[in-house]
Amino acid sequence: MSARPAMDPNAVTVVLAPACGDRRDAARRLLFRVADELLGAPAAARIERDGLGRPYLTRADGAELQVSISHCDDVVAVALTRSGQVGVDVESVRTLPALRLAGRYFDRAEAQWLADRPAAGRTPDFLRLWTAKEALGKALGVGLRGGGLRRRVPPELLADADELSPLPDGPDLSLALPPAPYGLVVAVAAQGSPAGLPLRLYGSGRAGCRPWPLDGGS
């Protein structure tokens, strides 16, 4: 995987980077720099929000990109596309009471699915389901509290994937969990984007830090 974004604004491009200083500032800088590469020559740009609070990037020349931002610990993630609303979520794998949290926040079938998973992988599996719901909520403009947690995610969509797959009960929603660096879980969702749309995940030092290795190397 390359450290340079593909020059295709119609794909869904996701870039991870280590954050320096304030994570929101790092994500904003990363967003503008990647957008410049996707759209060509730099031009004055600003972030606006639609009626549901979803961010999008607009430039003085009229070009627009749907965008989403996430951060955890010292990592930021940005997602950009022209092909519909997008949502991204990144989480670091850490110790947490996965089964108790699943029983509180997920429906019975999802909580049972997690309980049936191998114990050693339950925390990453919980985070895969959580990030999927978070990304879907962002793409819809409702977040987790606005219905994202109640949206069922079929377990078969939680496997690593490099392209978006449709949700069976949401014909206008698609989801992917691209392979991420060790210790991270990343989910990407899109609304209004066709299933099978390419999804490209990159590591970058564009937030002002060292490049983020996607292959686990240095």
PDB file of C-alpha atoms in Angstrom:
ATOM      1  CA  MET A   1       0.000   0.000   0.000  1.00  0.00           C
ATOM      2  CA  SER A   2       1.225   3.414  -0.949  1.00  0.00           C
ATOM      3  CA  ALA A   3       1.727   6.397   1.320  1.00  0.00           C
ATOM      4  CA  ARG A   4       0.437   8.684  -1.455  1.00  0.00           C
ATOM      5  CA  PRO A   5      -3.326   8.961  -2.062  1.00  0.00           C
ATOM      6  CA  ALA A   6      -4.632   7.776  -5.417  1.00  0.00           C
ATOM      7  CA  MET A   7      -5.746  10.663  -7.575  1.00  0.00           C
ATOM      8  CA  ASP A   8      -9.356   9.519  -7.802  1.00  0.00           C
ATOM      9  CA  PRO A   9     -11.913  11.625  -5.912  1.00  0.00           C
ATOM     10  CA  ASN A  10     -14.706   9.210  -6.902  1.00  0.00           C
ATOM     11  CA  ALA A  11     -13.231   6.365  -4.861  1.00  0.00           C
ATOM     12  CA  VAL A  12     -13.387   6.411  -1.072  1.00  0.00           C
ATOM     13  CA  THR A  13      -9.943   7.434   0.159  1.00  0.00           C
ATOM     14  CA  VAL A  14      -9.064   6.936   3.828  1.00  0.00           C
ATOM     15  CA  VAL A  15      -5.800   8.189   5.304  1.00  0.00           C
ATOM     16  CA  LEU A  16      -4.447   7.376   8.764  1.00  0.00           C
ATOM     17  CA  ALA A  17      -1.763   9.462  10.410  1.00  0.00           C
ATOM     18  CA  PRO A  18      -0.231   9.891  13.847  1.00  0.00           C
ATOM     19  CA  ALA A  19      -1.442  13.098  15.463  1.00  0.00           C
ATOM     20  CA  CYS A  20       0.948  15.790  16.618  1.00  0.00           C
ATOM     21  CA  GLY A  21      -0.439  18.123  19.247  1.00  0.00           C
ATOM     22  CA  ASP A  22      -4.178  18.705  19.072  1.00  0.00           C
ATOM     23  CA  ARG A  23      -5.866  15.783  17.276  1.00  0.00           C
ATOM     24  CA  ARG A  24      -8.588  17.939  15.717  1.00  0.00           C
ATOM     25  CA  ASP A  25      -6.042  20.347  14.271  1.00  0.00           C
ATOM     26  CA  ALA A  26      -3.995  17.405  12.981  1.00  0.00           C
ATOM     27  CA  ALA A  27      -7.084  15.896  11.335  1.00  0.00           C
ATOM     28  CA  ARG A  28      -8.013  19.225   9.749  1.00  0.00           C
ATOM     29  CA  ARG A  29      -4.530  19.697   8.292  1.00  0.00           C
ATOM     30  CA  LEU A  30      -4.526  16.142   7.000  1.00  0.00           C
ATOM     31  CA  LEU A  31      -7.959  16.607   5.443  1.00  0.00           C
ATOM     32  CA  PHE A  32      -6.985  19.719   3.486  1.00  0.00           C
ATOM     33  CA  ARG A  33      -3.722  18.263   2.253  1.00  0.00           C
ATOM     34  CA  VAL A  34      -5.279  15.037   1.020  1.00  0.00           C
ATOM     35  CA  ALA A  35      -8.123  16.991  -0.616  1.00  0.00           C
ATOM     36  CA  ASP A  36      -5.580  19.066  -2.532  1.00  0.00           C
ATOM     37  CA  GLU A  37      -4.041  15.877  -3.916  1.00  0.00           C
ATOM     38  CA  LEU A  38      -7.407  14.414  -4.853  1.00  0.00           C
ATOM     39  CA  LEU A  39      -8.730  17.548  -6.534  1.00  0.00           C
ATOM     40  CA  GLY A  40      -5.537  18.812  -8.136  1.00  0.00           C
ATOM     41  CA  ALA A  41      -4.159  22.320  -7.751  1.00  0.00           C
ATOM     42  CA  PRO A  42      -4.662  23.841  -4.294  1.00  0.00           C
ATOM     43  CA  ALA A  43      -7.408  26.395  -3.913  1.00  0.00           C
ATOM     44  CA  ALA A  44      -9.051  28.132  -0.989  1.00  0.00           C
ATOM     45  CA  ALA A  45     -11.150  25.557   0.856  1.00  0.00           C
ATOM     46  CA  ARG A  46     -13.348  25.438   3.917  1.00  0.00           C
ATOM     47  CA  ILE A  47     -15.348  22.861   5.833  1.00  0.00           C
ATOM     48  CA  GLU A  48     -19.116  23.299   5.849  1.00  0.00           C
ATOM     49  CA  ARG A  49     -21.906  21.157   7.338  1.00  0.00           C
ATOM     50  CA  ASP A  50     -25.179  20.024   5.825  1.00  0.00           C
ATOM     51  CA  GLY A  51     -28.564  20.068   7.543  1.00  0.00           C
ATOM     52  CA  LEU A  52     -27.757  16.865   9.461  1.00  0.00           C
ATOM     53  CA  GLY A  53     -24.388  18.119  10.616  1.00  0.00           C
ATOM     54  CA  ARG A  54     -22.331  16.023   8.199  1.00  0.00           C
ATOM     55  CA  PRO A  55     -19.141  17.796   7.123  1.00  0.00           C
ATOM     56  CA  TYR A  56     -18.152  18.430   3.538  1.00  0.00           C
ATOM     57  CA  LEU A  57     -15.268  20.314   2.014  1.00  0.00           C
ATOM     58  CA  THR A  58     -15.958  23.064  -0.514  1.00  0.00           C
ATOM     59  CA  ARG A  59     -13.487  25.130  -2.505  1.00  0.00           C
ATOM     60  CA  ALA A  60     -13.652  28.533  -4.125  1.00  0.00           C
ATOM     61  CA  ASP A  61     -13.786  26.917  -7.577  1.00  0.00           C
ATOM     62  CA  GLY A  62     -16.961  25.010  -6.654  1.00  0.00           C
ATOM     63  CA  ALA A  63     -15.364  21.578  -6.171  1.00  0.00           C
ATOM     64  CA  GLU A  64     -16.767  19.591  -3.225  1.00  0.00           C
ATOM     65  CA  LEU A  65     -15.848  16.433  -1.357  1.00  0.00           C
ATOM     66  CA  GLN A  66     -17.885  14.571   1.252  1.00  0.00           C
ATOM     67  CA  VAL A  67     -15.620  14.016   4.240  1.00  0.00           C
ATOM     68  CA  SER A  68     -15.505  12.369   7.645  1.00  0.00           C
ATOM     69  CA  ILE A  69     -12.992  12.624  10.501  1.00  0.00           C
ATOM     70  CA  SER A  70     -12.183  10.339  13.421  1.00  0.00           C
ATOM     71  CA  HIS A  71      -9.437  10.129  16.016  1.00  0.00           C
ATOM     72  CA  CYS A  72      -8.375   7.947  18.920  1.00  0.00           C
ATOM     73  CA  ASP A  73      -5.367   8.233  21.205  1.00  0.00           C
ATOM     74  CA  ASP A  74      -2.625   9.655  18.938  1.00  0.00           C
ATOM     75  CA  VAL A  75      -4.123   8.559  15.607  1.00  0.00           C
ATOM     76  CA  VAL A  76      -6.350  10.512  13.213  1.00  0.00           C
ATOM     77  CA  ALA A  77      -8.318   9.248  10.233  1.00  0.00           C
ATOM     78  CA  VAL A  78      -9.940  11.148   7.387  1.00  0.00           C
ATOM     79  CA  ALA A  79     -12.215   9.809   4.634  1.00  0.00           C
ATOM     80  CA  LEU A  80     -13.003  11.677   1.403  1.00  0.00           C
ATOM     81  CA  THR A  81     -15.141  10.967  -1.667  1.00  0.00           C
ATOM     82  CA  ARG A  82     -17.401  12.556  -4.256  1.00  0.00           C
ATOM     83  CA  SER A  83     -19.599   9.462  -4.469  1.00  0.00           C
ATOM     84  CA  GLY A  84     -22.017   9.993  -1.587  1.00  0.00           C
ATOM     85  CA  GLN A  85     -22.038  10.617   2.156  1.00  0.00           C
ATOM     86  CA  VAL A  86     -19.190   8.944   4.011  1.00  0.00           C
ATOM     87  CA  GLY A  87     -18.371   8.013   7.593  1.00  0.00           C
ATOM     88  CA  VAL A  88     -15.136   6.756   9.133  1.00  0.00           C
ATOM     89  CA  ASP A  89     -14.271   5.550  12.610  1.00  0.00           C
ATOM     90  CA  VAL A  90     -10.949   4.405  14.071  1.00  0.00           C
ATOM     91  CA  GLU A  91     -10.412   2.733  17.441  1.00  0.00           C
ATOM     92  CA  SER A  92      -7.337   1.397  19.184  1.00  0.00           C
ATOM     93  CA  VAL A  93      -7.504  -2.159  20.502  1.00  0.00           C
ATOM     94  CA  ARG A  94      -7.255  -2.023  24.285  1.00  0.00           C
ATOM     95  CA  THR A  95      -8.525  -3.901  27.316  1.00  0.00           C
ATOM     96  CA  LEU A  96     -12.268  -3.461  27.858  1.00  0.00           C
ATOM     97  CA  PRO A  97     -15.249  -5.526  29.106  1.00  0.00           C
ATOM     98  CA  ALA A  98     -16.435  -6.537  25.660  1.00  0.00           C
ATOM     99  CA  LEU A  99     -19.274  -8.880  26.666  1.00  0.00           C
ATOM    100  CA  ARG A 100     -20.698  -6.484  29.256  1.00  0.00           C
ATOM    101  CA  LEU A 101     -20.613  -3.580  26.815  1.00  0.00           C
ATOM    102  CA  ALA A 102     -22.175  -5.697  24.067  1.00  0.00           C
ATOM    103  CA  GLY A 103     -25.025  -6.679  26.387  1.00  0.00           C
ATOM    104  CA  ARG A 104     -25.632  -3.020  27.162  1.00  0.00           C
ATOM    105  CA  TYR A 105     -25.374  -1.477  23.697  1.00  0.00           C
ATOM    106  CA  PHE A 106     -26.020  -4.198  21.093  1.00  0.00           C
ATOM    107  CA  ASP A 107     -29.146  -6.206  20.379  1.00  0.00           C
ATOM    108  CA  ARG A 108     -29.420  -9.785  21.627  1.00  0.00           C
ATOM    109  CA  ALA A 109     -28.354 -11.422  18.374  1.00  0.00           C
ATOM    110  CA  GLU A 110     -25.230  -9.272  18.123  1.00  0.00           C
ATOM    111  CA  ALA A 111     -24.347  -9.806  21.792  1.00  0.00           C
ATOM    112  CA  GLN A 112     -24.777 -13.554  21.336  1.00  0.00           C
ATOM    113  CA  TRP A 113     -22.596 -13.483  18.208  1.00  0.00           C
ATOM    114  CA  LEU A 114     -19.846 -11.852  20.239  1.00  0.00           C
ATOM    115  CA  ALA A 115     -20.244 -14.359  23.103  1.00  0.00           C
ATOM    116  CA  ASP A 116     -19.834 -17.204  20.608  1.00  0.00           C
ATOM    117  CA  ARG A 117     -16.592 -15.782  19.218  1.00  0.00           C
ATOM    118  CA  PRO A 118     -13.211 -17.068  20.468  1.00  0.00           C
ATOM    119  CA  ALA A 119     -12.382 -15.390  23.773  1.00  0.00           C
ATOM    120  CA  ALA A 120      -8.978 -14.185  22.601  1.00  0.00           C
ATOM    121  CA  GLY A 121     -10.539 -12.147  19.804  1.00  0.00           C
ATOM    122  CA  ARG A 122     -13.638 -10.783  21.505  1.00  0.00           C
ATOM    123  CA  THR A 123     -12.263  -7.306  22.147  1.00  0.00           C
ATOM    124  CA  PRO A 124     -11.217  -6.726  18.500  1.00  0.00           C
ATOM    125  CA  ASP A 125     -14.538  -8.229  17.366  1.00  0.00           C
ATOM    126  CA  PHE A 126     -16.460  -5.900  19.676  1.00  0.00           C
ATOM    127  CA  LEU A 127     -14.530  -2.931  18.313  1.00  0.00           C
ATOM    128  CA  ARG A 128     -15.143  -4.020  14.723  1.00  0.00           C
ATOM    129  CA  LEU A 129     -18.891  -4.011  15.366  1.00  0.00           C
ATOM    130  CA  TRP A 130     -18.707  -0.740  17.311  1.00  0.00           C
ATOM    131  CA  THR A 131     -16.697   1.076  14.640  1.00  0.00           C
ATOM    132  CA  ALA A 132     -19.026  -0.240  11.929  1.00  0.00           C
ATOM    133  CA  LYS A 133     -22.018   1.241  13.743  1.00  0.00           C
ATOM    134  CA  GLU A 134     -20.165   4.502  14.360  1.00  0.00           C
ATOM    135  CA  ALA A 135     -19.196   4.830  10.691  1.00  0.00           C
ATOM    136  CA  LEU A 136     -22.746   4.066   9.547  1.00  0.00           C
ATOM    137  CA  GLY A 137     -24.153   6.629  11.965  1.00  0.00           C
ATOM    138  CA  LYS A 138     -21.774   9.275  10.643  1.00  0.00           C
ATOM    139  CA  ALA A 139     -22.656   8.534   7.016  1.00  0.00           C
ATOM    140  CA  LEU A 140     -26.348   8.858   7.882  1.00  0.00           C
ATOM    141  CA  GLY A 141     -25.820  12.004   9.924  1.00  0.00           C
ATOM    142  CA  VAL A 142     -27.374  10.445  13.052  1.00  0.00           C
ATOM    143  CA  GLY A 143     -24.334   9.281  15.027  1.00  0.00           C
ATOM    144  CA  LEU A 144     -24.506   6.502  17.591  1.00  0.00           C
ATOM    145  CA  ARG A 145     -27.064   8.115  19.867  1.00  0.00           C
ATOM    146  CA  GLY A 146     -29.342   8.929  16.938  1.00  0.00           C
ATOM    147  CA  GLY A 147     -29.863   5.311  15.958  1.00  0.00           C
ATOM    148  CA  GLY A 148     -26.464   4.060  14.926  1.00  0.00           C
ATOM    149  CA  LEU A 149     -26.275   1.528  17.759  1.00  0.00           C
ATOM    150  CA  ARG A 150     -29.667   0.069  16.844  1.00  0.00           C
ATOM    151  CA  ARG A 151     -28.747  -0.524  13.218  1.00  0.00           C
ATOM    152  CA  ARG A 152     -28.015  -4.220  12.721  1.00  0.00           C
ATOM    153  CA  VAL A 153     -24.690  -5.084  11.116  1.00  0.00           C
ATOM    154  CA  PRO A 154     -24.467  -8.622   9.684  1.00  0.00           C
ATOM    155  CA  PRO A 155     -21.367 -10.403  11.053  1.00  0.00           C
ATOM    156  CA  GLU A 156     -20.279 -11.393   7.548  1.00  0.00           C
ATOM    157  CA  LEU A 157     -19.642  -7.707   6.795  1.00  0.00           C
ATOM    158  CA  LEU A 158     -17.145  -7.437   9.659  1.00  0.00           C
ATOM    159  CA  ALA A 159     -14.363  -9.259   7.809  1.00  0.00           C
ATOM    160  CA  ASP A 160     -11.463  -7.320   6.303  1.00  0.00           C
ATOM    161  CA  ALA A 161     -12.476  -5.913   2.919  1.00  0.00           C
ATOM    162  CA  ASP A 162     -11.015  -3.482   0.407  1.00  0.00           C
ATOM    163  CA  GLU A 163     -14.348  -2.534  -1.133  1.00  0.00           C
ATOM    164  CA  LEU A 164     -17.736  -1.492   0.160  1.00  0.00           C
ATOM    165  CA  SER A 165     -20.509  -4.078   0.557  1.00  0.00           C
ATOM    166  CA  PRO A 166     -24.224  -3.237   0.876  1.00  0.00           C
ATOM    167  CA  LEU A 167     -26.179  -3.727   4.087  1.00  0.00           C
ATOM    168  CA  PRO A 168     -29.067  -6.133   3.414  1.00  0.00           C
ATOM    169  CA  ASP A 169     -31.595  -3.975   5.293  1.00  0.00           C
ATOM    170  CA  GLY A 170     -30.183  -0.684   4.050  1.00  0.00           C
ATOM    171  CA  PRO A 171     -30.083  -0.630   0.237  1.00  0.00           C
ATOM    172  CA  ASP A 172     -28.538   2.829   0.264  1.00  0.00           C
ATOM    173  CA  LEU A 173     -25.827   1.944   2.803  1.00  0.00           C
ATOM    174  CA  SER A 174     -22.537   0.146   2.292  1.00  0.00           C
ATOM    175  CA  LEU A 175     -19.743  -0.793   4.663  1.00  0.00           C
ATOM    176  CA  ALA A 176     -16.130  -1.984   4.704  1.00  0.00           C
ATOM    177  CA  LEU A 177     -13.512  -2.698   7.346  1.00  0.00           C
ATOM    178  CA  PRO A 178     -10.183  -2.381   5.521  1.00  0.00           C
ATOM    179  CA  PRO A 179      -7.097  -4.128   6.894  1.00  0.00           C
ATOM    180  CA  ALA A 180      -5.507  -1.643   9.314  1.00  0.00           C
ATOM    181  CA  PRO A 181      -2.172  -1.327  11.101  1.00  0.00           C
ATOM    182  CA  TYR A 182      -1.666  -3.606  14.081  1.00  0.00           C
ATOM    183  CA  GLY A 183      -3.568  -2.394  17.123  1.00  0.00           C
ATOM    184  CA  LEU A 184      -6.152  -0.394  15.171  1.00  0.00           C
ATOM    185  CA  VAL A 185      -9.647  -1.100  13.866  1.00  0.00           C
ATOM    186  CA  VAL A 186     -11.036   1.053  11.043  1.00  0.00           C
ATOM    187  CA  ALA A 187     -14.550   1.054   9.581  1.00  0.00           C
ATOM    188  CA  VAL A 188     -15.804   3.040   6.585  1.00  0.00           C
ATOM    189  CA  ALA A 189     -19.429   3.500   5.561  1.00  0.00           C
ATOM    190  CA  ALA A 190     -21.043   5.270   2.628  1.00  0.00           C
ATOM    191  CA  GLN A 191     -24.567   6.355   1.754  1.00  0.00           C
ATOM    192  CA  GLY A 192     -25.495   6.791  -1.865  1.00  0.00           C
ATOM    193  CA  SER A 193     -22.321   5.032  -3.058  1.00  0.00           C
ATOM    194  CA  PRO A 194     -22.580   1.912  -5.212  1.00  0.00           C
ATOM    195  CA  ALA A 195     -21.544  -1.404  -3.726  1.00  0.00           C
ATOM    196  CA  GLY A 196     -18.097  -2.433  -4.884  1.00  0.00           C
ATOM    197  CA  LEU A 197     -16.799   1.134  -4.922  1.00  0.00           C
ATOM    198  CA  PRO A 198     -13.007   0.999  -4.433  1.00  0.00           C
ATOM    199  CA  LEU A 199     -11.790   1.747  -0.953  1.00  0.00           C
ATOM    200  CA  ARG A 200      -8.195   2.880  -0.536  1.00  0.00           C
ATOM    201  CA  LEU A 201      -6.487   3.040   2.852  1.00  0.00           C
ATOM    202  CA  TYR A 202      -3.183   4.864   3.243  1.00  0.00           C
ATOM    203  CA  GLY A 203      -0.712   5.740   5.958  1.00  0.00           C
ATOM    204  CA  SER A 204       0.711   9.227   6.026  1.00  0.00           C
ATOM    205  CA  GLY A 205       2.931  11.642   7.900  1.00  0.00           C
ATOM    206  CA  ARG A 206       0.859  14.526   6.562  1.00  0.00           C
ATOM    207  CA  ALA A 207      -0.299  15.571  10.012  1.00  0.00           C
ATOM    208  CA  GLY A 208       3.261  16.700  10.713  1.00  0.00           C
ATOM    209  CA  CYS A 209       4.672  13.474  12.153  1.00  0.00           C
ATOM    210  CA  ARG A 210       6.495  10.376  11.012  1.00  0.00           C
ATOM    211  CA  PRO A 211       4.709   8.247   8.376  1.00  0.00           C
ATOM    212  CA  TRP A 212       2.291   5.692   9.794  1.00  0.00           C
ATOM    213  CA  PRO A 213       3.308   2.172   8.667  1.00  0.00           C
ATOM    214  CA  LEU A 214       0.343   0.192   7.377  1.00  0.00           C
ATOM    215  CA  ASP A 215       2.308  -3.045   7.135  1.00  0.00           C
ATOM    216  CA  GLY A 216       3.389  -3.084  10.758  1.00  0.00           C
ATOM    217  CA  GLY A 217       6.968  -2.188   9.789  1.00  0.00           C
ATOM    218  CA  SER A 218       9.003   0.851  10.660  1.00  0.00           C
TER     219      SER A 218
END
